């Protein structure tokens, strides 16, 4: 089973990810992330830091996803493991739909086409929702801002997440990211255990 965590920068996704490592240790899941493949992950980070061509950047995110699938996700699923990924394809639909605006006539169609036929859809996606201003104030102490870390960009990105959730309501669980971290963790843990059929 594949479970993904999504949300704009500053939504508390990484805190949730770290918390789930402890809470779900009895299930021995594979914890993974995008971007994260050994050298493509670095290339992606360099591309985002240098504000490179948006199509090149998007293609690098897709390349990273391909390596992530072939080297981590597919083998783990084939071995019957629970896989939990911090960001996955919905991040591209959220973020690259914004960065490709004006660069490609139909970013959503391009993103759909480029994933079709080989990518794997998650079984469950936990989407953290937050006011973009609040999210930005949370990341503002972290040093240099990526070009994604701007209010308008994150607002548009969150809208795209919500559109995805509206298109696939049974896959998405939306979580108010302003709730206390422990409450979010309790809800996320219970939702995951329910989905894998461990509790009824
Ligand atoms: P991170 O903050 O979770 O490490 O992710 C790095 C940044 O990359 C974050 O701002 C979201 C962005 N991103 C995309 O724009 N597209 C993608 O496909 C992924 C996986 C991340």
Short mmCIF file of N, CA, C and O in Angstrom, two decimals, residues 90 93 97 108 127 129 156-169 172 174:
data_model
loop_
_atom_site.label_atom_id
_atom_site.label_comp_id
_atom_site.label_asym_id
_atom_site.label_seq_id
_atom_site.Cartn_x
_atom_site.Cartn_y
_atom_site.Cartn_z
N UNK A 90 1.31 14.38 -6.65
CA UNK A 90 0.42 15.53 -6.43
C UNK A 90 1.22 16.82 -6.25
O UNK A 90 0.72 17.90 -6.55
N UNK A 93 1.52 18.32 -9.61
CA UNK A 93 0.26 18.95 -10.04
C UNK A 93 -0.01 20.24 -9.26
O UNK A 93 -0.61 21.16 -9.79
N UNK A 97 2.11 22.99 -12.01
CA UNK A 97 1.00 23.65 -12.73
C UNK A 97 1.12 25.16 -12.60
O UNK A 97 0.68 25.89 -13.48
N UNK A 108 -1.56 21.26 -16.92
CA UNK A 108 -2.20 20.09 -16.32
C UNK A 108 -2.22 18.91 -17.30
O UNK A 108 -1.93 17.77 -16.92
N UNK A 127 -3.54 15.26 2.97
CA UNK A 127 -3.25 16.62 2.48
C UNK A 127 -3.41 17.62 3.62
O UNK A 127 -4.51 17.80 4.15
N UNK A 129 -3.73 21.26 4.98
CA UNK A 129 -4.20 22.54 4.44
C UNK A 129 -3.95 23.67 5.43
O UNK A 129 -4.19 23.53 6.63
N UNK A 156 -1.72 29.49 -5.08
CA UNK A 156 -2.11 28.80 -6.32
C UNK A 156 -1.83 27.31 -6.20
O UNK A 156 -2.63 26.47 -6.64
N UNK A 157 -0.71 26.98 -5.56
CA UNK A 157 -0.37 25.57 -5.38
C UNK A 157 -1.41 24.85 -4.54
O UNK A 157 -1.83 23.74 -4.86
N UNK A 158 -1.84 25.51 -3.46
CA UNK A 158 -2.85 24.88 -2.60
C UNK A 158 -4.19 24.72 -3.34
O UNK A 158 -4.88 23.72 -3.18
N UNK A 159 -4.51 25.68 -4.18
CA UNK A 159 -5.73 25.57 -4.99
C UNK A 159 -5.65 24.33 -5.88
O UNK A 159 -6.63 23.61 -6.07
N UNK A 160 -4.48 24.12 -6.45
CA UNK A 160 -4.31 22.94 -7.30
C UNK A 160 -4.44 21.65 -6.51
O UNK A 160 -5.02 20.67 -6.99
N UNK A 161 -3.91 21.65 -5.30
CA UNK A 161 -4.09 20.48 -4.44
C UNK A 161 -5.58 20.23 -4.21
O UNK A 161 -6.05 19.09 -4.27
N UNK A 162 -6.31 21.31 -3.92
CA UNK A 162 -7.74 21.16 -3.63
C UNK A 162 -8.50 20.66 -4.85
O UNK A 162 -9.45 19.88 -4.72
N UNK A 163 -8.07 21.12 -6.02
CA UNK A 163 -8.72 20.64 -7.25
C UNK A 163 -8.49 19.13 -7.39
O UNK A 163 -9.41 18.39 -7.72
N UNK A 164 -7.25 18.69 -7.15
CA UNK A 164 -6.93 17.25 -7.22
C UNK A 164 -7.81 16.49 -6.23
O UNK A 164 -8.35 15.43 -6.55
N UNK A 165 -7.92 17.02 -5.02
CA UNK A 165 -8.71 16.34 -3.99
C UNK A 165 -10.17 16.25 -4.41
O UNK A 165 -10.85 15.25 -4.16
N UNK A 166 -10.66 17.29 -5.08
CA UNK A 166 -12.04 17.28 -5.56
C UNK A 166 -12.25 16.25 -6.67
O UNK A 166 -13.33 15.68 -6.81
N UNK A 167 -11.21 16.01 -7.43
CA UNK A 167 -11.31 15.04 -8.53
C UNK A 167 -11.23 13.60 -8.04
O UNK A 167 -11.74 12.69 -8.67
N UNK A 168 -10.52 13.40 -6.92
CA UNK A 168 -10.36 12.03 -6.38
C UNK A 168 -10.66 12.03 -4.88
O UNK A 168 -9.78 11.79 -4.06
N UNK A 169 -11.92 12.30 -4.52
CA UNK A 169 -12.24 12.46 -3.08
C UNK A 169 -11.97 11.23 -2.24
O UNK A 169 -11.66 11.35 -1.06
N UNK A 172 -8.15 11.23 -1.10
CA UNK A 172 -7.61 12.30 -0.25
C UNK A 172 -8.28 12.39 1.11
O UNK A 172 -9.50 12.29 1.22
N UNK A 174 -8.24 15.36 3.96
CA UNK A 174 -7.74 16.71 4.18
C UNK A 174 -7.64 16.98 5.68
O UNK A 174 -8.54 16.61 6.44
#
